[in-house]
Coordinates of C-alpha atoms in Angstrom, one line a residue:
X1 CA -13.9 13.0 -15.6
X2 CA -10.6 14.5 -16.7
X3 CA -8.9 12.5 -19.4
X4 CA -5.1 12.0 -19.6
X5 CA -4.4 12.7 -23.2
X6 CA -1.4 14.9 -24.0
X7 CA -0.8 16.9 -27.1
X8 CA 2.6 16.6 -28.8
X9 CA 4.5 19.9 -28.5
X10 CA 8.2 19.3 -29.3
X11 CA 11.1 16.9 -29.8
X12 CA 13.7 16.8 -27.1
X13 CA 16.5 15.1 -29.1
X14 CA 16.1 13.5 -32.5
X15 CA 18.7 10.9 -31.7
X16 CA 16.5 9.7 -28.8
X17 CA 13.8 8.8 -31.3
X18 CA 10.9 9.8 -29.2
X19 CA 8.6 12.7 -28.8
X20 CA 8.3 14.9 -25.7
X21 CA 4.7 16.0 -24.9
X22 CA 3.7 18.9 -22.8
X23 CA 1.6 18.0 -19.8
X24 CA -1.6 20.0 -19.8
X25 CA -3.0 21.9 -16.8
X26 CA -5.9 19.4 -16.6
X27 CA -3.5 16.5 -16.4
X28 CA -1.5 18.2 -13.7
X29 CA -4.7 19.1 -11.8
X30 CA -6.0 15.5 -12.0
X31 CA -2.8 13.8 -10.9
X32 CA -2.1 16.2 -8.0
X33 CA -5.8 15.7 -7.0
X34 CA -5.1 12.0 -6.7
X35 CA -3.0 12.7 -3.7
X36 CA -6.3 13.1 -1.8
X37 CA -8.5 10.1 -1.0
X38 CA -11.7 11.8 -2.0
X39 CA -10.5 12.4 -5.5
X40 CA -9.0 8.9 -5.8
X41 CA -12.5 7.6 -5.0
X42 CA -14.2 10.1 -7.3
X43 CA -12.1 9.2 -10.4
X44 CA -11.4 5.6 -9.3
X45 CA -7.7 6.2 -10.0
X46 CA -4.4 6.2 -8.1
X47 CA -0.8 6.8 -9.2
X48 CA 2.5 5.1 -8.6
X49 CA 6.1 6.3 -9.0
X50 CA 9.4 4.6 -9.8
X51 CA 10.3 1.8 -12.2
X52 CA 10.1 -1.1 -9.8
X53 CA 6.7 -0.3 -8.4
X54 CA 5.2 0.5 -11.8
X55 CA 6.7 -2.7 -13.4
X56 CA 5.2 -4.8 -10.6
X57 CA 1.8 -3.2 -11.1
X58 CA 2.0 -3.6 -14.9
X59 CA 2.7 -7.3 -14.5
X60 CA -0.3 -7.8 -12.1
X61 CA -4.1 -7.5 -12.5
X62 CA -4.0 -3.7 -12.1
X63 CA -5.2 -1.8 -15.2
X64 CA -3.0 0.9 -16.5
X65 CA -4.7 4.2 -17.2
X66 CA -1.7 6.2 -18.4
X67 CA 2.1 6.3 -18.1
X68 CA 4.4 9.2 -18.0
X69 CA 8.2 8.8 -18.4
X70 CA 11.2 11.1 -19.0
X71 CA 13.1 8.3 -20.7
X72 CA 12.2 5.2 -22.6
X73 CA 11.6 2.6 -19.9
X74 CA 8.4 0.7 -20.8
X75 CA 8.5 -0.2 -24.5
X76 CA 5.9 -2.9 -23.9
X77 CA 3.3 -0.3 -23.1
X78 CA 1.0 0.9 -25.9
X79 CA 1.9 4.3 -27.3
X80 CA -1.7 5.4 -26.7
X81 CA -1.1 4.9 -22.9
X82 CA 2.4 6.3 -22.8
X83 CA 3.6 9.9 -22.8
X84 CA 7.1 11.2 -22.7
X85 CA 7.6 14.3 -20.6
X86 CA 10.5 16.5 -19.4
X87 CA 12.0 16.1 -16.0
X88 CA 10.6 19.4 -14.9
X89 CA 7.1 18.4 -16.0
X90 CA 7.4 15.1 -14.2
X91 CA 8.3 17.0 -11.1
X92 CA 5.1 18.9 -11.3
X93 CA 3.2 15.6 -11.3
X94 CA 5.2 13.9 -8.6
X95 CA 4.3 13.6 -4.9
X96 CA 8.0 13.2 -4.1
X97 CA 10.5 15.9 -3.2
X98 CA 12.7 14.6 -6.1
X99 CA 10.7 12.9 -8.8
X100 CA 11.6 9.5 -10.3
X101 CA 11.9 9.1 -14.0
X102 CA 8.4 7.7 -14.4
X103 CA 4.9 8.0 -13.0
X104 CA 1.8 5.8 -13.9
X105 CA -1.9 6.2 -13.2
X106 CA -3.8 3.0 -12.6
X107 CA -7.5 2.1 -12.1
X108 CA -8.6 1.2 -8.5
X109 CA -9.9 -2.4 -8.8
X110 CA -13.2 -3.6 -7.3
X111 CA -12.8 -5.1 -3.8
X112 CA -12.8 -8.8 -3.5
X113 CA -14.4 -10.8 -0.6
X114 CA -12.1 -12.0 2.1
X115 CA -11.7 -15.7 2.5
X116 CA -12.0 -16.9 6.1
X117 CA -8.9 -19.1 5.9
X118 CA -5.1 -18.9 6.2
X119 CA -3.1 -16.4 8.1
X120 CA -4.7 -12.9 8.0
X121 CA -3.3 -9.6 9.3
X122 CA -5.9 -7.1 10.6
X123 CA -5.0 -3.5 11.2
X124 CA -7.0 -1.3 13.6
X125 CA -6.6 2.4 12.9
X126 CA -3.1 2.4 11.4
X127 CA -2.4 6.0 10.4
X128 CA 1.1 6.2 9.1
X129 CA 1.4 5.5 5.4
X130 CA 5.0 4.2 5.8
X131 CA 3.9 1.7 8.4
X132 CA 1.1 0.4 6.2
X133 CA 3.3 0.1 3.2
X134 CA 6.0 -1.8 5.2
X135 CA 3.4 -4.1 6.8
X136 CA 2.2 -5.0 3.2
X137 CA 5.8 -5.8 2.3
X138 CA 6.0 -8.0 5.4
X139 CA 2.8 -9.8 4.5
X140 CA 4.2 -10.4 1.0
X141 CA 7.5 -11.8 2.5
X142 CA 5.7 -14.1 4.9
X143 CA 3.1 -15.3 2.4
X144 CA 0.1 -13.6 4.0
X145 CA -2.2 -12.9 1.1
X146 CA -5.0 -11.1 2.9
X147 CA -4.9 -7.8 4.9
X148 CA -8.1 -6.6 6.6
X149 CA -8.2 -2.9 7.7
X150 CA -10.5 -0.9 9.8
X151 CA -12.3 1.9 8.0
X152 CA -10.1 4.5 9.8
X153 CA -6.8 2.9 8.6
X154 CA -4.9 5.0 6.1
X155 CA -5.9 4.4 2.4
X156 CA -3.7 1.8 0.6
X157 CA -3.8 4.0 -2.5
X158 CA -2.2 6.9 -0.7
X159 CA 0.9 7.7 -2.8
X160 CA 3.2 7.3 0.3
X161 CA 1.7 3.9 0.9
X162 CA 2.2 2.8 -2.7
X163 CA 5.8 3.9 -2.6
X164 CA 6.5 2.1 0.7
X165 CA 5.0 -1.2 -0.6
X166 CA 7.7 -1.4 -3.3
X167 CA 5.3 -3.3 -5.5
X168 CA 3.9 -5.7 -2.8
X169 CA 0.5 -4.1 -3.2
X170 CA 0.1 -6.1 -6.4
X171 CA 0.2 -9.4 -4.4
X172 CA -1.8 -8.6 -1.3
X173 CA -5.6 -8.5 -1.2
X174 CA -6.7 -5.6 1.1
X175 CA -10.2 -5.2 2.5
X176 CA -11.6 -2.2 4.4
X177 CA -14.4 -3.1 6.8
X178 CA -15.9 -2.7 10.3
X179 CA -13.1 -4.6 12.0
X180 CA -14.9 -5.5 15.2
X181 CA -17.8 -6.9 13.2
X182 CA -15.5 -8.8 10.9
X183 CA -13.7 -10.4 13.8
X184 CA -16.9 -11.4 15.6
X185 CA -18.2 -13.2 12.5
X186 CA -14.9 -15.0 11.7
X187 CA -14.5 -18.7 12.6
X188 CA -10.7 -18.2 12.9
X189 CA -8.9 -17.8 16.2
X190 CA -8.0 -14.2 16.8
X191 CA -4.8 -13.0 18.3
X192 CA -3.9 -9.4 19.4
X193 CA -0.9 -7.6 20.7
X194 CA -1.1 -6.2 24.2
X195 CA 1.5 -5.2 26.9
X196 CA -0.2 -7.5 29.4
X197 CA -0.5 -10.5 26.9
X198 CA 1.1 -13.9 27.0
X199 CA 4.7 -14.2 26.0
X200 CA 4.6 -15.0 22.2
X201 CA 7.8 -17.0 22.5
X202 CA 6.1 -19.5 24.8
X203 CA 3.0 -20.0 22.8
X204 CA 2.0 -22.7 20.4
X205 CA 0.6 -20.7 17.4
X206 CA -1.8 -22.0 14.7
X207 CA -1.1 -21.9 11.0
X208 CA -4.5 -20.2 10.4
X209 CA -5.5 -17.2 12.4
X210 CA -6.3 -13.5 12.4
X211 CA -3.5 -11.3 13.9
X212 CA -4.7 -7.9 15.0
X213 CA -2.3 -4.9 15.4
X214 CA -3.4 -1.5 16.7
X215 CA -3.0 2.2 16.3
X216 CA 0.6 3.5 16.6
X217 CA -0.2 5.6 19.7
X218 CA -3.3 4.0 21.3
X219 CA -3.0 0.3 20.4
X220 CA -6.1 -1.8 19.6
X221 CA -9.4 -0.1 20.3
X222 CA -11.7 -1.3 23.1
X223 CA -14.4 -2.3 20.7
X224 CA -12.0 -4.6 18.8
X225 CA -10.3 -5.8 22.0
X226 CA -13.6 -7.2 23.3
X227 CA -13.6 -9.8 20.4
X228 CA -10.0 -10.9 21.0
X229 CA -9.6 -14.0 23.2
X230 CA -5.9 -14.6 22.6
X231 CA -3.7 -11.8 23.9
X232 CA 0.0 -11.8 23.0
X233 CA 3.0 -9.7 24.0
X234 CA 6.5 -9.3 22.7
X235 CA 8.6 -9.3 25.9
X236 CA 11.2 -6.7 26.6
X237 CA 14.7 -8.0 27.4
X238 CA 16.4 -4.8 28.2
X239 CA 17.7 -4.5 31.8
X240 CA 15.9 -1.2 32.6
X241 CA 12.6 -2.2 30.9
X242 CA 11.9 1.4 30.0
X243 CA 11.1 1.1 26.3
X244 CA 7.4 1.9 26.0
X245 CA 6.5 0.2 22.7
X246 CA 7.7 -1.3 19.4
X247 CA 6.9 0.3 16.1
X248 CA 3.9 -1.4 14.7
X249 CA 5.7 -2.6 11.5
X250 CA 8.5 -4.0 13.6
X251 CA 5.9 -5.8 15.8
X252 CA 4.3 -7.2 12.7
X253 CA 7.6 -8.7 11.5
X254 CA 8.2 -10.4 14.9
X255 CA 4.6 -11.8 15.0
X256 CA 4.6 -13.1 11.5
X257 CA 8.0 -14.7 12.0
X258 CA 6.8 -16.6 15.1
X259 CA 3.5 -17.6 13.4
X260 CA 5.4 -19.0 10.4
X261 CA 8.0 -20.7 12.6

């Protein structure tokens, strides 16, 4: 395990009343390694960037491991878990083209069991981090507290996913599992999105259900499809009917809006 403890090296400006610390090579090595799933799992850590996301995580059940900032933003964080760095050093840690003024490393919490109740969104092989992050924000907006993902869906602790959630990750319980097996064992009605499904605007939809959305290019896998009895479609209204598909996050927004309506 590589520890995130920085040694004090210099003062940036005495009027700012805080000490700037040099980031060690080991710290840079660890945080850049956390961009990869295997190292996030090995160290049980992930990182977030930006004031809003970090503040949301600090006010949730996530446990802070260490915070880096280029200006005084989080005075409520213990000095032992807080290191001031230069903008150039923060850029070395960042996964963004242009770094924010803060980056925080958090512990990955232990997974919780999924309750078989309420409205649940299930994702089958979603690969794009931006889509997953946006779907989590939509779940947060529509009051969906549980998100179930296939084992091949992109990792929620991917830095791009964390960024796209804008803090909603702190309010959504996410479970990775064998999705087909999970659906077969659930007592909830299961709905999936298909081009040949029933018009969603003409259906009476339950308040408790599992809503399955599939891969951006291939849709819902055959194995998962076999367990879906209720097939829905979002109809096209364009005159030419030439649009092939909706973005999966856009489809999620429409589905959740109709289920909540």
